[in-house]
Each structure stands twice: as structure tokens, then as C-alpha cells.
Amino acid sequence: MCLAIPAKVIELKDDRLATVDILGVTRDISLDLTPQAAVGDFVLVHAGFSIEVVDPDFAQETIDLIREFPDLAGDEIPA
């Protein structure tokens, strides 16, 4: 089973890379599979790749669920 986490694109970089915010942590990911993603979009991230651009409401609902189960994401999840 695969798990993809919603992340907000905060910066586009060269070579189809982007910086995203995942629960308050920033990471650089590849946009090779979602070249249409833009700053402000929410994407699902799996293994360092954005695999789908998703609706902000869906992303927020998923983030809220993750926060309800802190064991899934670690001990320190920002509110």
C-alpha cells in the first residue's frame, strides 16, 4: 500500500522541482508527473514526487485526519 501526503507548493524551481510545505515542514520534490502544478496548489506527494494536483478542500480534510492520528506522522505535528 502506498501513502501520499498533501502538500502546498510554495516555490517553483528549475528542472521541474518545487519546494512544498508538508504539515509545516518544507521539502523539495519533483513535479515531473504534475508539470501543471503552480505555486499555491496542493499536490499529493509520494516518494519525493508530486503524483496529483488536488482540490484544497480535499487536501485540508486529509491534513485534518492526519492530525487526528499523530502516530501516523510522528510526535510533533504543528497545529
Short mmCIF file of N, CA, C and O in Angstrom, two decimals:
data_model
loop_
_atom_site.label_atom_id
_atom_site.label_comp_id
_atom_site.label_asym_id
_atom_site.label_seq_id
_atom_site.Cartn_x
_atom_site.Cartn_y
_atom_site.Cartn_z
N MET A 1 0.84 -1.17 0.00
CA MET A 1 0.00 0.00 0.00
C MET A 1 0.89 1.23 0.00
O MET A 1 1.90 1.29 0.68
N CYS A 2 0.48 2.24 -0.76
CA CYS A 2 1.21 3.49 -0.84
C CYS A 2 0.46 4.57 -0.07
O CYS A 2 -0.76 4.55 0.03
N LEU A 3 1.21 5.50 0.46
CA LEU A 3 0.63 6.63 1.17
C LEU A 3 1.17 7.90 0.55
O LEU A 3 2.37 8.08 0.43
N ALA A 4 0.25 8.77 0.12
CA ALA A 4 0.64 10.06 -0.43
C ALA A 4 0.10 11.13 0.52
O ALA A 4 -1.02 11.03 1.01
N ILE A 5 0.90 12.14 0.77
CA ILE A 5 0.58 13.20 1.72
C ILE A 5 0.31 14.50 0.95
O ILE A 5 1.08 14.87 0.07
N PRO A 6 -0.76 15.22 1.31
CA PRO A 6 -0.99 16.51 0.67
C PRO A 6 0.07 17.53 1.08
O PRO A 6 0.49 17.58 2.24
N ALA A 7 0.49 18.33 0.12
CA ALA A 7 1.48 19.37 0.37
C ALA A 7 1.13 20.59 -0.47
O ALA A 7 0.57 20.46 -1.56
N LYS A 8 1.46 21.77 0.05
CA LYS A 8 1.20 23.01 -0.68
C LYS A 8 2.48 23.46 -1.37
O LYS A 8 3.53 23.57 -0.74
N VAL A 9 2.38 23.73 -2.66
CA VAL A 9 3.53 24.21 -3.43
C VAL A 9 3.79 25.66 -3.03
O VAL A 9 2.91 26.51 -3.12
N ILE A 10 5.00 25.92 -2.53
CA ILE A 10 5.32 27.28 -2.10
C ILE A 10 6.37 27.95 -2.98
O ILE A 10 6.53 29.17 -2.93
N GLU A 11 7.08 27.16 -3.79
CA GLU A 11 8.09 27.75 -4.69
C GLU A 11 8.36 26.79 -5.83
O GLU A 11 8.52 25.59 -5.62
N LEU A 12 8.40 27.33 -7.06
CA LEU A 12 8.81 26.55 -8.21
C LEU A 12 10.29 26.80 -8.47
O LEU A 12 10.76 27.93 -8.35
N LYS A 13 11.00 25.73 -8.81
CA LYS A 13 12.44 25.82 -9.07
C LYS A 13 12.73 25.32 -10.48
O LYS A 13 11.83 24.87 -11.19
N ASP A 14 14.00 25.36 -10.86
CA ASP A 14 14.41 24.84 -12.17
C ASP A 14 14.28 23.32 -12.20
O ASP A 14 14.19 22.66 -11.16
N ASP A 15 14.29 22.78 -13.41
CA ASP A 15 14.29 21.33 -13.64
C ASP A 15 13.06 20.63 -13.05
O ASP A 15 13.17 19.52 -12.53
N ARG A 16 11.90 21.30 -13.09
CA ARG A 16 10.64 20.73 -12.60
C ARG A 16 10.71 20.32 -11.13
O ARG A 16 10.12 19.32 -10.72
N LEU A 17 11.41 21.09 -10.34
CA LEU A 17 11.44 20.88 -8.90
C LEU A 17 10.61 21.96 -8.23
O LEU A 17 10.42 23.04 -8.77
N ALA A 18 10.14 21.65 -7.03
CA ALA A 18 9.37 22.62 -6.26
C ALA A 18 9.64 22.42 -4.78
O ALA A 18 9.98 21.32 -4.34
N THR A 19 9.49 23.49 -4.03
CA THR A 19 9.51 23.40 -2.57
C THR A 19 8.06 23.36 -2.13
O THR A 19 7.24 24.15 -2.60
N VAL A 20 7.75 22.41 -1.25
CA VAL A 20 6.40 22.26 -0.74
C VAL A 20 6.40 22.30 0.78
O VAL A 20 7.42 22.04 1.42
N ASP A 21 5.25 22.64 1.33
CA ASP A 21 5.04 22.62 2.78
C ASP A 21 4.18 21.41 3.09
O ASP A 21 3.06 21.28 2.60
N ILE A 22 4.73 20.52 3.92
CA ILE A 22 4.02 19.32 4.36
C ILE A 22 3.91 19.40 5.87
O ILE A 22 4.89 19.20 6.58
N LEU A 23 2.74 19.74 6.36
CA LEU A 23 2.49 19.83 7.80
C LEU A 23 3.53 20.72 8.50
O LEU A 23 4.02 20.40 9.58
N GLY A 24 3.88 21.83 7.85
CA GLY A 24 4.82 22.77 8.45
C GLY A 24 6.28 22.49 8.18
O GLY A 24 7.15 23.25 8.62
N VAL A 25 6.58 21.44 7.46
CA VAL A 25 7.95 21.08 7.11
C VAL A 25 8.11 21.30 5.61
O VAL A 25 7.25 20.89 4.83
N THR A 26 9.20 21.94 5.19
CA THR A 26 9.42 22.14 3.76
C THR A 26 10.33 21.06 3.20
O THR A 26 11.27 20.61 3.87
N ARG A 27 10.00 20.67 1.97
CA ARG A 27 10.77 19.66 1.25
C ARG A 27 10.83 20.05 -0.22
O ARG A 27 9.91 20.67 -0.74
N ASP A 28 11.89 19.64 -0.89
CA ASP A 28 11.96 19.79 -2.34
C ASP A 28 11.48 18.49 -2.96
O ASP A 28 11.87 17.40 -2.52
N ILE A 29 10.60 18.62 -3.96
CA ILE A 29 10.04 17.45 -4.62
C ILE A 29 10.13 17.64 -6.13
O ILE A 29 10.35 18.74 -6.62
N SER A 30 9.89 16.57 -6.86
CA SER A 30 9.84 16.61 -8.31
C SER A 30 8.41 16.81 -8.79
O SER A 30 7.48 16.19 -8.27
N LEU A 31 8.25 17.67 -9.79
CA LEU A 31 6.95 17.88 -10.43
C LEU A 31 6.90 17.19 -11.80
O LEU A 31 6.04 17.52 -12.62
N ASP A 32 7.77 16.23 -12.04
CA ASP A 32 7.80 15.55 -13.33
C ASP A 32 6.44 14.95 -13.71
O ASP A 32 6.07 14.92 -14.88
N LEU A 33 5.69 14.46 -12.73
CA LEU A 33 4.40 13.82 -13.01
C LEU A 33 3.23 14.80 -13.00
O LEU A 33 2.13 14.45 -13.43
N THR A 34 3.47 16.01 -12.51
CA THR A 34 2.42 17.04 -12.47
C THR A 34 2.99 18.38 -12.89
O THR A 34 3.04 19.33 -12.10
N PRO A 35 3.42 18.50 -14.14
CA PRO A 35 4.05 19.75 -14.58
C PRO A 35 3.11 20.96 -14.54
O PRO A 35 3.56 22.09 -14.56
N GLN A 36 1.80 20.72 -14.45
CA GLN A 36 0.83 21.82 -14.40
C GLN A 36 0.73 22.45 -13.01
O GLN A 36 0.10 23.50 -12.85
N ALA A 37 1.32 21.85 -12.00
CA ALA A 37 1.24 22.38 -10.63
C ALA A 37 1.85 23.77 -10.56
O ALA A 37 2.89 24.04 -11.18
N ALA A 38 1.20 24.65 -9.80
CA ALA A 38 1.64 26.03 -9.67
C ALA A 38 1.75 26.39 -8.18
O ALA A 38 1.24 25.67 -7.32
N VAL A 39 2.41 27.49 -7.90
CA VAL A 39 2.51 27.98 -6.53
C VAL A 39 1.09 28.16 -5.98
O VAL A 39 0.22 28.72 -6.66
N GLY A 40 0.86 27.66 -4.78
CA GLY A 40 -0.45 27.74 -4.15
C GLY A 40 -1.29 26.49 -4.33
O GLY A 40 -2.25 26.28 -3.59
N ASP A 41 -0.94 25.64 -5.29
CA ASP A 41 -1.67 24.39 -5.49
C ASP A 41 -1.32 23.39 -4.40
O ASP A 41 -0.22 23.42 -3.83
N PHE A 42 -2.26 22.48 -4.16
CA PHE A 42 -1.99 21.34 -3.29
C PHE A 42 -1.75 20.13 -4.17
O PHE A 42 -2.47 19.90 -5.15
N VAL A 43 -0.72 19.37 -3.83
CA VAL A 43 -0.38 18.17 -4.57
C VAL A 43 -0.25 17.01 -3.59
O VAL A 43 0.02 17.21 -2.41
N LEU A 44 -0.47 15.80 -4.10
CA LEU A 44 -0.19 14.61 -3.30
C LEU A 44 1.25 14.21 -3.57
O LEU A 44 1.66 14.10 -4.73
N VAL A 45 2.01 13.99 -2.49
CA VAL A 45 3.43 13.68 -2.61
C VAL A 45 3.67 12.25 -2.13
O VAL A 45 3.23 11.86 -1.04
N HIS A 46 4.35 11.49 -2.98
CA HIS A 46 4.76 10.13 -2.63
C HIS A 46 6.19 9.93 -3.12
O HIS A 46 6.49 10.18 -4.29
N ALA A 47 7.05 9.51 -2.23
CA ALA A 47 8.44 9.18 -2.55
C ALA A 47 9.15 10.31 -3.29
O ALA A 47 9.92 10.08 -4.21
N GLY A 48 8.88 11.55 -2.87
CA GLY A 48 9.58 12.69 -3.44
C GLY A 48 9.02 13.20 -4.75
O GLY A 48 9.59 14.09 -5.36
N PHE A 49 7.89 12.65 -5.19
CA PHE A 49 7.25 13.07 -6.43
C PHE A 49 5.83 13.54 -6.15
O PHE A 49 5.10 12.91 -5.38
N SER A 50 5.45 14.62 -6.81
CA SER A 50 4.06 15.03 -6.81
C SER A 50 3.34 14.12 -7.80
O SER A 50 3.74 14.03 -8.96
N ILE A 51 2.27 13.45 -7.34
CA ILE A 51 1.61 12.49 -8.22
C ILE A 51 0.23 12.96 -8.69
O ILE A 51 -0.33 12.37 -9.61
N GLU A 52 -0.30 14.02 -8.07
CA GLU A 52 -1.60 14.54 -8.48
C GLU A 52 -1.83 15.91 -7.86
O GLU A 52 -1.47 16.15 -6.71
N VAL A 53 -2.41 16.81 -8.63
CA VAL A 53 -2.87 18.09 -8.09
C VAL A 53 -4.27 17.84 -7.55
O VAL A 53 -5.10 17.23 -8.22
N VAL A 54 -4.51 18.29 -6.29
CA VAL A 54 -5.80 18.01 -5.65
C VAL A 54 -6.48 19.30 -5.20
O VAL A 54 -5.85 20.34 -5.03
N ASP A 55 -7.77 19.18 -5.00
CA ASP A 55 -8.61 20.27 -4.53
C ASP A 55 -8.17 20.69 -3.12
O ASP A 55 -7.88 19.82 -2.28
N PRO A 56 -8.12 21.99 -2.82
CA PRO A 56 -7.70 22.45 -1.49
C PRO A 56 -8.57 21.89 -0.36
O PRO A 56 -8.06 21.59 0.72
N ASP A 57 -9.86 21.72 -0.59
CA ASP A 57 -10.74 21.16 0.45
C ASP A 57 -10.38 19.71 0.75
O ASP A 57 -10.35 19.30 1.91
N PHE A 58 -10.11 18.93 -0.31
CA PHE A 58 -9.68 17.54 -0.11
C PHE A 58 -8.37 17.50 0.66
O PHE A 58 -8.20 16.70 1.58
N ALA A 59 -7.42 18.36 0.27
CA ALA A 59 -6.13 18.40 0.95
C ALA A 59 -6.30 18.72 2.43
O ALA A 59 -5.72 18.07 3.29
N GLN A 60 -7.13 19.73 2.74
CA GLN A 60 -7.32 20.12 4.13
C GLN A 60 -8.00 19.02 4.93
O GLN A 60 -7.65 18.77 6.09
N GLU A 61 -8.97 18.34 4.33
CA GLU A 61 -9.64 17.23 5.02
C GLU A 61 -8.64 16.13 5.36
O GLU A 61 -8.66 15.59 6.47
N THR A 62 -7.76 15.83 4.43
CA THR A 62 -6.75 14.79 4.67
C THR A 62 -5.76 15.24 5.75
O THR A 62 -5.40 14.46 6.64
N ILE A 63 -5.32 16.50 5.70
CA ILE A 63 -4.41 17.03 6.71
C ILE A 63 -5.06 16.97 8.10
O ILE A 63 -4.42 16.58 9.08
N ASP A 64 -6.34 17.33 8.17
CA ASP A 64 -7.06 17.25 9.46
C ASP A 64 -7.11 15.83 9.98
O ASP A 64 -6.94 15.60 11.19
N LEU A 65 -7.32 14.86 9.11
CA LEU A 65 -7.32 13.45 9.53
C LEU A 65 -5.96 13.02 10.04
O LEU A 65 -5.85 12.31 11.05
N ILE A 66 -4.90 13.44 9.36
CA ILE A 66 -3.54 13.09 9.79
C ILE A 66 -3.28 13.66 11.19
O ILE A 66 -2.69 12.99 12.04
N ARG A 67 -3.73 14.87 11.43
CA ARG A 67 -3.53 15.49 12.75
C ARG A 67 -4.30 14.76 13.85
O ARG A 67 -3.91 14.81 15.01
N GLU A 68 -5.39 14.09 13.50
CA GLU A 68 -6.14 13.31 14.49
C GLU A 68 -5.40 12.04 14.90
O GLU A 68 -5.70 11.48 15.95
N PHE A 69 -4.47 11.60 14.07
CA PHE A 69 -3.72 10.38 14.35
C PHE A 69 -2.23 10.68 14.32
O PHE A 69 -1.54 10.33 13.36
N PRO A 70 -1.72 11.33 15.37
CA PRO A 70 -0.31 11.77 15.35
C PRO A 70 0.68 10.64 15.17
O PRO A 70 1.79 10.87 14.68
N ASP A 71 0.32 9.41 15.52
CA ASP A 71 1.24 8.29 15.34
C ASP A 71 1.57 8.06 13.86
O ASP A 71 2.61 7.50 13.53
N LEU A 72 0.69 8.49 12.96
CA LEU A 72 0.93 8.33 11.54
C LEU A 72 2.01 9.25 11.02
O LEU A 72 2.70 8.94 10.06
N ALA A 73 2.15 10.42 11.64
CA ALA A 73 3.08 11.43 11.11
C ALA A 73 4.21 11.77 12.06
O ALA A 73 5.03 12.61 11.75
N GLY A 74 4.27 11.17 13.20
CA GLY A 74 5.32 11.49 14.17
C GLY A 74 4.74 12.21 15.36
O GLY A 74 3.56 12.51 15.44
N ASP A 75 5.60 12.48 16.33
CA ASP A 75 5.15 13.06 17.60
C ASP A 75 4.88 14.54 17.55
O ASP A 75 4.09 15.05 18.31
N GLU A 76 5.56 15.26 16.67
CA GLU A 76 5.45 16.72 16.68
C GLU A 76 4.83 17.23 15.40
O GLU A 76 5.51 17.57 14.44
N ILE A 77 3.50 17.30 15.38
CA ILE A 77 2.78 17.84 14.22
C ILE A 77 2.33 19.25 14.58
O ILE A 77 1.64 19.45 15.56
N PRO A 78 2.72 20.24 13.76
CA PRO A 78 2.26 21.60 14.05
C PRO A 78 0.75 21.69 13.95
O PRO A 78 0.14 21.02 13.13
N ALA A 79 0.15 22.54 14.75
CA ALA A 79 -1.31 22.71 14.72
C ALA A 79 -1.75 23.51 13.53
O ALA A 79 -1.06 24.21 12.89
#
